[in-house]
Every structure is written in C-alpha cells, then in structure tokens.
GROMACS .gro file of C-alpha atoms in nm:
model
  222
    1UNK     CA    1  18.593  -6.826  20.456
    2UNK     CA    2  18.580  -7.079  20.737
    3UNK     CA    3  18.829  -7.235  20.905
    4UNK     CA    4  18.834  -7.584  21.064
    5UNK     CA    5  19.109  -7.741  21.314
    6UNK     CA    6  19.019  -8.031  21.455
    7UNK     CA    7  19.380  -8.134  21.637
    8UNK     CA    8  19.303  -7.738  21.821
    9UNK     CA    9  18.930  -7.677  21.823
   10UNK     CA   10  18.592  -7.843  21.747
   11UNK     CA   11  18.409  -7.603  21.599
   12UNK     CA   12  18.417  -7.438  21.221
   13UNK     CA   13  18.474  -7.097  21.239
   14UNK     CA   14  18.283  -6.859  20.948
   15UNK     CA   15  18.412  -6.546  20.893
   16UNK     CA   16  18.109  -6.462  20.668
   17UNK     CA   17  17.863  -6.512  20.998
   18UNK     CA   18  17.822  -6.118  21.061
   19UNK     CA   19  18.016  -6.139  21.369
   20UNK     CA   20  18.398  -6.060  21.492
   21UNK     CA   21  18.534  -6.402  21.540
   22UNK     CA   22  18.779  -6.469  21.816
   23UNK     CA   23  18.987  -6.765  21.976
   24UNK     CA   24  19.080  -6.782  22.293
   25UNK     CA   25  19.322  -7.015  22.383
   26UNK     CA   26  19.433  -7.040  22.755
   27UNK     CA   27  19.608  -7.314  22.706
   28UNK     CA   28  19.946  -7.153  22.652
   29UNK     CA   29  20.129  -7.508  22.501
   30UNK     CA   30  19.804  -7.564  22.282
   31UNK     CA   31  19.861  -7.199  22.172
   32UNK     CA   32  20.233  -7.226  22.065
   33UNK     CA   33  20.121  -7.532  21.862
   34UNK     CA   34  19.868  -7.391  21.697
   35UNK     CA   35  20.045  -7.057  21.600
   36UNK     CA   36  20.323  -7.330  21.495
   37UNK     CA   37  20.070  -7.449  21.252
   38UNK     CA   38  19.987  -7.148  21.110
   39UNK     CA   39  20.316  -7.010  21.034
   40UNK     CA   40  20.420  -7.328  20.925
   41UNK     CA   41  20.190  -7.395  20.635
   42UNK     CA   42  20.173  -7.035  20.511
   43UNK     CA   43  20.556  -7.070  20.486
   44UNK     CA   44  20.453  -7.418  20.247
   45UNK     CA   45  20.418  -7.684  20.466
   46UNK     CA   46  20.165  -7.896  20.568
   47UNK     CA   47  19.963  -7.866  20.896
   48UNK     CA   48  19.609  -7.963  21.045
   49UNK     CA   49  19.389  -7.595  21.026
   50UNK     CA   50  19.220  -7.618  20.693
   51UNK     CA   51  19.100  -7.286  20.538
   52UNK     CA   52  18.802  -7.302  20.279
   53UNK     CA   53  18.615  -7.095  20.061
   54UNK     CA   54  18.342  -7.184  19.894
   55UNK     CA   55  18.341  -7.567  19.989
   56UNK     CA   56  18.697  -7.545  19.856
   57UNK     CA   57  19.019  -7.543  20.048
   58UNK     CA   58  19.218  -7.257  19.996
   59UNK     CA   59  19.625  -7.221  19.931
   60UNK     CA   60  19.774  -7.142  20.272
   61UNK     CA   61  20.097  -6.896  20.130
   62UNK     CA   62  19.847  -6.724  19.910
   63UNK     CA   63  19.493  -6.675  20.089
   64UNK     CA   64  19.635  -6.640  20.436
   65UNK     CA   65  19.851  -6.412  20.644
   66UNK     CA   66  19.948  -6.407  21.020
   67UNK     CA   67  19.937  -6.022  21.144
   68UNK     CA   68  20.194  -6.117  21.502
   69UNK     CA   69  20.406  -5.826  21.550
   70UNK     CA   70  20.211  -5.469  21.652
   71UNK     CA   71  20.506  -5.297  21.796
   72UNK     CA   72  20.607  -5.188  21.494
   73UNK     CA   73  20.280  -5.282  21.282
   74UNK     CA   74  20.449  -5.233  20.963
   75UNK     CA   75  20.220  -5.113  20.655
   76UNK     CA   76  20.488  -5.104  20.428
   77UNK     CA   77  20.559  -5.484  20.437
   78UNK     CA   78  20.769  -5.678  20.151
   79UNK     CA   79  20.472  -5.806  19.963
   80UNK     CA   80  20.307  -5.473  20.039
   81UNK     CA   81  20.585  -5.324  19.827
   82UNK     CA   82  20.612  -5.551  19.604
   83UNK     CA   83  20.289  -5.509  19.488
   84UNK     CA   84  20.313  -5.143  19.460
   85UNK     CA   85  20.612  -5.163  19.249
   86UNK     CA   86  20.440  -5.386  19.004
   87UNK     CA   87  20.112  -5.165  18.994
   88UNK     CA   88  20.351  -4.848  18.887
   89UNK     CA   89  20.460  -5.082  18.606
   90UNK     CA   90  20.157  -5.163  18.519
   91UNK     CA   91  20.033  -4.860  18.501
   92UNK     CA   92  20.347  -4.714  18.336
   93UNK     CA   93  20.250  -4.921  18.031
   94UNK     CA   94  19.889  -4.761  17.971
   95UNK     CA   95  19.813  -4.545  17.717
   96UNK     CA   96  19.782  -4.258  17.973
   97UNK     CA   97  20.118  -4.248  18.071
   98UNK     CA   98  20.366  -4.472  17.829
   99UNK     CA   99  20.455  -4.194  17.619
  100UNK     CA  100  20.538  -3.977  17.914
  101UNK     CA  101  20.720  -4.248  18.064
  102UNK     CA  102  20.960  -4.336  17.716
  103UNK     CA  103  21.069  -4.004  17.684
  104UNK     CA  104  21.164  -3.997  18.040
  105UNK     CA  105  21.379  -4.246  18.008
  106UNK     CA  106  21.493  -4.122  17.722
  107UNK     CA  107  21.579  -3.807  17.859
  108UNK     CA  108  21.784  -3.985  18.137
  109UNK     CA  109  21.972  -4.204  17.849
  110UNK     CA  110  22.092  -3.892  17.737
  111UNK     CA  111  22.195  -3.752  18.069
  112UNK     CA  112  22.365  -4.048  18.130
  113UNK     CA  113  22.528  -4.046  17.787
  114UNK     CA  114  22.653  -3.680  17.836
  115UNK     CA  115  22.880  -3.775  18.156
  116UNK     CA  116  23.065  -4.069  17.983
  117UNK     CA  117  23.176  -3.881  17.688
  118UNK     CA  118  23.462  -3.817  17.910
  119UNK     CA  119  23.521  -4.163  17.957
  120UNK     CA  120  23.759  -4.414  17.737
  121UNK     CA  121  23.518  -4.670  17.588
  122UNK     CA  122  23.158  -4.677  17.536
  123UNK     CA  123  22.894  -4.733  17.818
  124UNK     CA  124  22.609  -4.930  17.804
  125UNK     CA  125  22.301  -4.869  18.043
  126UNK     CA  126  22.128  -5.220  18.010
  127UNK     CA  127  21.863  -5.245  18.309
  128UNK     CA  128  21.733  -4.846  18.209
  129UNK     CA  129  21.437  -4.911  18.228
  130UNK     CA  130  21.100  -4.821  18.385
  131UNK     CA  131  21.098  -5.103  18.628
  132UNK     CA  132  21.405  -5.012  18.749
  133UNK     CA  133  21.343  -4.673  18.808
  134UNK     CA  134  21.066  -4.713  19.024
  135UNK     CA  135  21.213  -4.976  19.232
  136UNK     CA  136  21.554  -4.779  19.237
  137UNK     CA  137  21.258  -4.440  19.393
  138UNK     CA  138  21.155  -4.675  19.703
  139UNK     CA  139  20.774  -4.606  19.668
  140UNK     CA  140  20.671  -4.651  20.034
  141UNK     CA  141  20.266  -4.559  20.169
  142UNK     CA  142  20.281  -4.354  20.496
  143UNK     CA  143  20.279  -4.550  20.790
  144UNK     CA  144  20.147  -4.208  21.027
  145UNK     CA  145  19.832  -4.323  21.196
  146UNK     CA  146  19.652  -4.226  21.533
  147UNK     CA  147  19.616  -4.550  21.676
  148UNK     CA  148  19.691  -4.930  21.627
  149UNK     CA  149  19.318  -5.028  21.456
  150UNK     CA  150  19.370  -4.770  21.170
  151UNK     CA  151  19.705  -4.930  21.071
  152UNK     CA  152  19.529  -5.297  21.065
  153UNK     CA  153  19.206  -5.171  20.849
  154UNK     CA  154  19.457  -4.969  20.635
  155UNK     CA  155  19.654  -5.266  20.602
  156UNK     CA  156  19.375  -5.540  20.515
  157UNK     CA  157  19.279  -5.258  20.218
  158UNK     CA  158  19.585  -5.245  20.050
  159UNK     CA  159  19.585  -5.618  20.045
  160UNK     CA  160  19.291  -5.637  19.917
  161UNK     CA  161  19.308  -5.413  19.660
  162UNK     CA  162  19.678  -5.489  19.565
  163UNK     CA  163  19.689  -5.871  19.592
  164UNK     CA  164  19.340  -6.047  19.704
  165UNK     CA  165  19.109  -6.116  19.945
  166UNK     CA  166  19.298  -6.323  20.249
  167UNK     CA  167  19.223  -6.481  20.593
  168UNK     CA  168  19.385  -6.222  20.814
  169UNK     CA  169  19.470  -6.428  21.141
  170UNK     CA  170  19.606  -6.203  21.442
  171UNK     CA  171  19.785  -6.307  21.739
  172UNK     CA  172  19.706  -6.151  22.073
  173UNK     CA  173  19.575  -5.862  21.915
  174UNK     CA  174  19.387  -5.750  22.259
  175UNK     CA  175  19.737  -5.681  22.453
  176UNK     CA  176  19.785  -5.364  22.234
  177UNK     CA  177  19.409  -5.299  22.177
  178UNK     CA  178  19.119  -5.134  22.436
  179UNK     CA  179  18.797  -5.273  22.468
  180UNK     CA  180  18.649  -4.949  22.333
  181UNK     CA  181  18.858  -4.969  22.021
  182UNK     CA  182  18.809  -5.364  21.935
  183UNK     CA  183  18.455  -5.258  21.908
  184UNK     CA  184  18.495  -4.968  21.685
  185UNK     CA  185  18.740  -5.226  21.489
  186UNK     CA  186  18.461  -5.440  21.424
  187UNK     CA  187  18.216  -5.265  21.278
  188UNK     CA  188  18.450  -5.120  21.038
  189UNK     CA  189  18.602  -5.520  20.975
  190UNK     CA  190  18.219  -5.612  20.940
  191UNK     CA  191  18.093  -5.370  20.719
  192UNK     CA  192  18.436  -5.368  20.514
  193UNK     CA  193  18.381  -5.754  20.498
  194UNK     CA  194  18.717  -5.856  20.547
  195UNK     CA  195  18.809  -6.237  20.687
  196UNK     CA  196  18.984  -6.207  21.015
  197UNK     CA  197  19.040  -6.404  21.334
  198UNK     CA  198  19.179  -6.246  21.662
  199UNK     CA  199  19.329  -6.511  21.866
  200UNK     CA  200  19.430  -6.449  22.255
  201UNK     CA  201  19.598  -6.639  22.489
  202UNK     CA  202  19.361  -6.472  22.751
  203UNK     CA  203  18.978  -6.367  22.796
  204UNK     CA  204  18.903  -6.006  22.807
  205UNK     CA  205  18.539  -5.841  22.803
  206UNK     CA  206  18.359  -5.972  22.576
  207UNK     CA  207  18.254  -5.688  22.330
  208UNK     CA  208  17.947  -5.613  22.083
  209UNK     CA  209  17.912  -5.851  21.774
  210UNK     CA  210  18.223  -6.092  21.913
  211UNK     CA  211  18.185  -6.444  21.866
  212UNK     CA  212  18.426  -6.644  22.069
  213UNK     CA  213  18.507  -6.996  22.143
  214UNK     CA  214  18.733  -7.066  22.448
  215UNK     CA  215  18.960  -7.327  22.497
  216UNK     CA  216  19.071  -7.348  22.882
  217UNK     CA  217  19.397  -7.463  23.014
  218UNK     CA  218  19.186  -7.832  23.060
  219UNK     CA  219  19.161  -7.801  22.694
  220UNK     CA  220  18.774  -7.813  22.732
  221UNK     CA  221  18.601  -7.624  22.458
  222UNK     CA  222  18.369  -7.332  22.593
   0.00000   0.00000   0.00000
C-alpha cells in the first residue's frame, strides 16, 4: 500500500519497500491534525491522506484502522468479535458440523419446551437459533500475552485472516515500546508482510530496517 498526504508530508510512503516505515511528527499541532484526518475519514468522511493499492485508492472505513490506545491494547475488539461470531456461523452450516448443530438445537427446543408445560398458554422460541446461540456464548480469543508487540502481531493476524488485509496506522507506538523490541517487531511485521505505519510525536533511536521521515516543529521535512 502507499500512502500520500500532501497537506502533512511530501513524500509517498510504501509499505511494500522492505522496511518499517515511521513518521515522526514534532510538530505537535501538525500532529493533532493529521491524526484528525485519519480518524476522521475511517469514520466516513473525507480528508487529505490518500491510501492506494495497486494504483488504486483504497476505502478508508474498510482498508484502514488506527491502533491509538495500548493501555489496554484490546484483542478482542468489536469488529474482532464480530467477525468471529460470523465465522462460527459459517462454519456451523458445513457439512462437518450442521447435523451436529440441528439436533442441538433441537435438543434445547425440547428443554425449553419441558419447563413451559407448566405454564398457561403456549410459548414460542422464535430467535432459537444457531446464530443466537453463539452470540448469546460470548466467544472471546485470550488477550494473555508477555509483552505489548505480541498483542499488535496477534492482532494484525486475526484481521487478516478474519476480515482483510488493512493499513494498520499506530499512534505513538514508541512511548510503550523499547528500542530492543521495535526491532524484534519488525522483522516479524516484515516477514509477516503486513502494512503498518508507526507515527511519533518524538525521535527515538533509530533502529534496524526503519525508514523514517521527520517533520520538525519548523514543519521542514527531514
């Protein structure tokens, strides 16, 4: 993917270059506008960073995804779950487990059935169904990690596998990660070939296959 911004930065930033690309913007009121951008057209608005792939510019909502809060990082976000939910459904309707999964809910009809004989009318279960069920089970992944990195390269996999390929832009991403760790991060973003951009409102070291362009608080381009 690349991503182009010419009201922030001159240059086009490739996220397919074999480097870990990173913007540094020490301008802090250049920075607020630019995050402003971001969340802005990924909520459906319109907005001056243009994201492309393949000489064609992508959907903002659905190809790109601001990662801002690390204290929680949350795995289990709503889309996260979301798409979970809908893969047990889909998978519930297979032939390897849609027999297994009919008489199970015919075996709770009946349960359900059995405690309203008591009752003075008839009772109607009418959203029994398998949908339902594994919504109403709160299907969650485990959100126990070691350290902050393994929660973001856990994260970028489920999207990946669960809903697509996205721009994964983070926001001051250094303040909760070492030096030591960004560069272990990399290699495992590079070889996994996921799109990401850190972007800092400060410089730190910079670190083995890190390409960075700097904005200063003169707003000169470095």
């Amino acid at each position: 993917m690349r991503i182009a911004s010419s009201n922030f930065f001159n240059s086009v930033v490739d996220t397919e270059n074999g480097f870990l690309n990173t913007l540094v913007i020490e301008n802090s009121h250049l920075f607020y506008r630019f995050a402003c951008d971001i969340c802005n057209q990924i909520s459906g608005n319109n907005g001056s960073t243009v994201v492309s792939e393949n000489d064609k510019p992508c959907i903002f909502p659905k190809r790109v995804e601001l990662l801002d809060q690390f204290v929680p990082f949350e795995v289990n976000t709503r889309l996260i779950i979301s798409k979970l939910n809908a893969a047990f459904e889909q998978n519930a309707l297979s032939p390897d487990y849609y027999e297994t999964g009919m008489q199970l809910l015919s075996e709770i009809e009946c349960f359900l059935n059995s405690m309203s004989l008591d009752l003075p009318c008839d009772v109607l279960f009418t959203k029994l169904n398998m949908g339902s069920i594994i919504k109403a089970l709160g299907a969650e992944f485990r959100n126990e990690y070691h350290s902050l990195p393994e929660q973001i390269l856990d994260y970028m996999e489920l999207v990946r596998v669960l809903d697509r390929d996205k721009l994964f832009i983070l926001l001051n991403p250094r303040s909760y990660i070492s030096d030591e760790e960004l560069e272990l991060l990399a290699k495992d973003i590079l070889a996994k070939g996921y799109h990401v951009l850190f972007v800092d409102s400060f410089s730190r070291r910079l670190v083995a296959r890190e390409k960075r362009i700097t904005i200063d608080d003169d707003l000169c381009e470095i």
